[in-house]
């Protein structure tokens, strides 16, 4: 079964309107929570039961994350939605904002209610102008309908929502850089601890979740945690949006149950372009190590299976590469991205990403030296696990992944000063 | 307390401490660049990565709080591997030309690289080059050397309170610079030179003048303000090359004001007086000490014989040492002269008989950051005593209510709860209104006489707020700053301030002029009391009266009267009229050459031993760090010889220590109580006719040494001569920005450019004391006339 959660209304006419959303039961959960003054613990327990894990990349259990908030402590608290969606290969949150903005609004309000926040921010990637306008329009609708704002539906509960359009830096997707950016500062990750749950936006306790995570909440609470869990498989509950791109016939977003075999997803995406042979797949966005095609064909799309195969589900961004792809060139592109996007505050990432990028480029350009492949492995290992935020790892992992599975291609580049793939083709 | 283990050593550590603090405490070295104990934690350099058992990744020691049972290895293979890799990353883009870097030899990167770096670089790409920034006359930049530790940025944000430096750009393009191209202006800016671990930010005045390993380091005490910041003086071949801070958590922590750091340039000024000089028939002749001393003694003896000892006045720098002050007053009193003063810029002495043993801060310097409310009267704290300003700023950031009654709306880099900007003649009235508000709002019982004095005073909301902020606080203080001391109504201000302090139950304190005003009081360098606090009976003259009384002779130490006294024109005139002037001086300034008859070259603080008593009453002694320049001598020795030549008893001191110990025997344990019953003034000053001049001596014209420090004189704080005037008054007189205007005060008049300045109260102009050719103006807060040219 596809499209059961965030894409539930995708087939309907103008699914983004309040009217359509409400026609399929939208905001009923919110109203019920308000009416019954549902205890926060109950909501959190339901989430824990659902097995929902963060859809932003790290896969942290959402119920557990919410339980860290000091919700009864006095003072302001915030819920922040991460719609920065900057990871190359990821474009699912964009479509949630475009086609199901009310699910996100409802999810954010429920989150705010649960963690004791009276205000929320949705941080939208700078290039997402159309989704931004759509989300803003949805906020207006919800506010006009009295679902959002002061003393909502006479319940005594108040909640307001603000949108913040980013400036176009990938690093602002990292949750603490995102907070800095909302505060009007340069987007630069903060060192953790303290974690946002104790010192977050404007120094107040804050929970940050991905768009897809939050947009899944209303249905989970409507149908129960067990329902969601059982869509997927144990420890990998629910359905997940996969953004499939690359050498397939029908690139796009597919919402499928966790645990669906990759082969099935590939089929949904129309199979390989020109019937070409599958060479490699980046399963979770450009920061996750690539896997050879034949390995992927035996993998199921869930956190545990992909981890077992040596990569990560990440944000569910599946980049498919066929036999015409030069892996060195692909890596050069990826390494350049992280080099450009490093915020530059911590040493291994600031200095190391540029080093990696230059060496990969050198190999790509036929100027590689015999020691370069080991140098790449060594430098990426020196970055990994030693930086302030995950960008350092994100830059390092693709390098070791690509070399691990396709070392011969790198070696060919170094030895022959040209590309193995194009040599084979001509 | 939690128990942890570092490298097998069991330690008991404060809860919440970071691993690096625990290690430092235990003497275990962990390499670091971004961490600094007085700055917030950035954890960006990653140099301090250590191996913590049960943690998957190495953790930064500077940002990892200790937890019970934590086991840490700083030298395990995992830790070393992490540290070495960070070192390699730091070096790939760092120039490897230490021999031409000014930081070479005292570079933290160089030091750590010795332990953790590799011999060969595996990085063969082009190194990054970063354009230098112009940060002004004090700080030199070599930005390619920057390792992005952001200490300088955090210093600006957290300590100096000005975000002047920041990191712009991303990734490899991240650069430190001023956000908008401008130079830095903080009075604490030089601290970034110490903070910068590499040669990116270095001292401009010191640049390329010596290598770190050629320098010898000595401890000393900074001589420009009443805090007495602790310093290290670095010398080479008997010359002072630079000054850097010495840690003293009770006074300056690790910081130093730019004035204390860069004033040393004045020590090596061309104008240094290097041999004794005597004026014969209007002609100066360099001579030997014996001749000059005899000339001084004979000159003074003649005056005593012809006009009496009370026709001599002695003006002493408030930054002279305790020993110098004590010996000089001992000599003068032995001659029968009690006209002795160090309170040169003060003009109201009406209440001096009631003064405490020595007017002091009334609390520790450290307490300044603990207050929850403070009212500062007549204080440009930031510039007058930058380190005290930093302490108060810390309090302000911790939500203390910091309030001011000031003649100028000075810029403070912290939240100011209330401020009253008023004509200096009205400051007493404003303070009176606060007193009245206390009586009315807080319902305290006012002492006799106060009610009557304040009968017609009507407090505003603001006065009430100030009153309630003071009386509601647990730790509140009232402080009289430098411009309160120079106010013509000082006695009223301090009487009212004391009454307010009494009623609001807070401490009262003074921030005083020079480095050693406290010593001036304790040693009896004042006309009305001896060093043993005995009242002196004869009619003695204070600093201002001396200038007004047509005295026949003056003895000066460490001052230039026309720049260091309350009324510049008057001082100049008094010197010119006097028959005989002896100056113990470091410099042969134009004016001294024209005024004096005998010039005796004496040593600045770096060439003599001595003691300063700071504003909290802390005695700090120091030694000479270089030999006296040329023929100059420590002033205490000069006084000693003069004493011998005059055959004064008990004048055979062999060392300055002996002098200090004698002073200590009677003054060492006196405790001063600022809270004494002041006389309630008869009336509040009511005359507000005419336009009044605010003098506002700038931070870099406060004493002869700083006035000769060229780099400081190039900063924005070294004022150009000008008339600062408010918009409203300017319009009334028909003046516009950049006009030229003639200003008359007393007998002086001068033409100056006009600057429109919105910080000033009604009917006031600010004209800093400045050399304007041969012309000097008069008093603080006296009336001036202005005329458009
Ligand atoms: C360099 C970097 C970029 C990131 N970019 C995004 C992003 O664009 N969107 C996102 O949801 N999470 C992103 N994350 C993950 C967030 O930091 C955070 O873990 C996530 O928003 C938490 O939400 P979740 O628990 O719902 O997944 C990024 C992390 C890193 C280290
Ligand atoms: S890892 Fe990179 S992006 Fe993250 S904080 Fe460090 S320098 Fe910035
Ligand atoms: S200039 Fe110096 S202090 Fe500032 S970030 Fe660079 S290395 Fe650090
Ligand atoms: S000293 Fe700890 S990261 Fe810089």
Tab-separated table of C-alpha atoms in Angstrom, chain A residues 168-169 186 188 191 193 339-348 350-352 354-355 358-359 362 369 375 378-379 382-383 385-388 393, chain B residues 42-46 49 57-58 60 63 65 81-82 85-86 88-90 92-93 122-125 128 147-148 167-174:
chain	number	residue	atom	x	y	z
A	168	UNK	CA	20.069	29.199	1.121
A	169	UNK	CA	22.699	27.550	3.261
A	186	UNK	CA	24.868	33.469	11.009
A	188	UNK	CA	26.422	27.983	12.521
A	191	UNK	CA	28.142	22.684	20.340
A	193	UNK	CA	25.504	19.796	25.115
A	339	UNK	CA	33.358	21.625	0.867
A	340	UNK	CA	31.212	24.558	-0.250
A	341	UNK	CA	28.657	24.084	2.499
A	342	UNK	CA	30.920	23.633	5.523
A	343	UNK	CA	30.218	26.473	7.909
A	344	UNK	CA	33.920	26.699	8.633
A	345	UNK	CA	33.875	26.885	12.378
A	346	UNK	CA	35.522	23.643	13.335
A	347	UNK	CA	38.939	22.659	12.171
A	348	UNK	CA	38.579	19.136	10.738
A	350	UNK	CA	36.789	23.521	7.516
A	351	UNK	CA	40.183	22.259	6.458
A	352	UNK	CA	39.380	18.644	5.655
A	354	UNK	CA	38.502	21.282	0.987
A	355	UNK	CA	41.315	18.785	1.078
A	358	UNK	CA	40.693	18.848	-4.124
A	359	UNK	CA	42.128	15.367	-4.058
A	362	UNK	CA	42.612	15.791	-8.956
A	369	UNK	CA	48.883	10.279	-7.528
A	375	UNK	CA	45.141	9.742	1.497
A	378	UNK	CA	42.912	8.676	5.839
A	379	UNK	CA	41.678	12.252	5.679
A	382	UNK	CA	40.386	11.999	10.487
A	383	UNK	CA	37.314	14.144	9.988
A	385	UNK	CA	33.543	11.823	14.593
A	386	UNK	CA	35.667	14.839	15.448
A	387	UNK	CA	33.525	17.740	14.384
A	388	UNK	CA	30.904	19.887	16.057
A	393	UNK	CA	30.691	12.955	8.925
B	42	UNK	CA	33.155	27.521	21.460
B	43	UNK	CA	34.592	24.016	21.087
B	44	UNK	CA	35.519	24.782	17.511
B	45	UNK	CA	39.245	24.082	17.264
B	46	UNK	CA	38.905	20.440	18.352
B	49	UNK	CA	39.833	16.032	21.994
B	57	UNK	CA	33.986	9.354	19.764
B	58	UNK	CA	36.747	11.437	21.262
B	60	UNK	CA	36.377	17.976	23.431
B	63	UNK	CA	33.063	21.354	26.414
B	65	UNK	CA	31.175	18.386	31.680
B	81	UNK	CA	45.297	10.210	17.074
B	82	UNK	CA	42.515	12.770	17.363
B	85	UNK	CA	44.806	14.858	13.096
B	86	UNK	CA	43.441	18.195	14.250
B	88	UNK	CA	47.505	18.356	10.737
B	89	UNK	CA	44.316	20.071	9.601
B	90	UNK	CA	45.306	23.293	11.327
B	92	UNK	CA	47.608	22.569	6.054
B	93	UNK	CA	46.543	26.103	5.374
B	122	UNK	CA	50.972	15.785	3.047
B	123	UNK	CA	49.062	18.756	1.754
B	124	UNK	CA	50.364	19.832	-1.591
B	125	UNK	CA	47.625	22.210	-2.699
B	128	UNK	CA	44.823	29.835	1.518
B	147	UNK	CA	43.117	29.525	12.832
B	148	UNK	CA	39.495	30.583	13.357
B	167	UNK	CA	33.653	35.679	11.265
B	168	UNK	CA	32.134	36.223	7.865
B	169	UNK	CA	32.033	33.754	5.021
B	170	UNK	CA	31.684	30.009	5.147
B	171	UNK	CA	33.923	27.004	5.112
B	172	UNK	CA	37.413	27.696	3.872
B	173	UNK	CA	36.306	31.214	3.037
B	174	UNK	CA	35.481	32.006	6.639
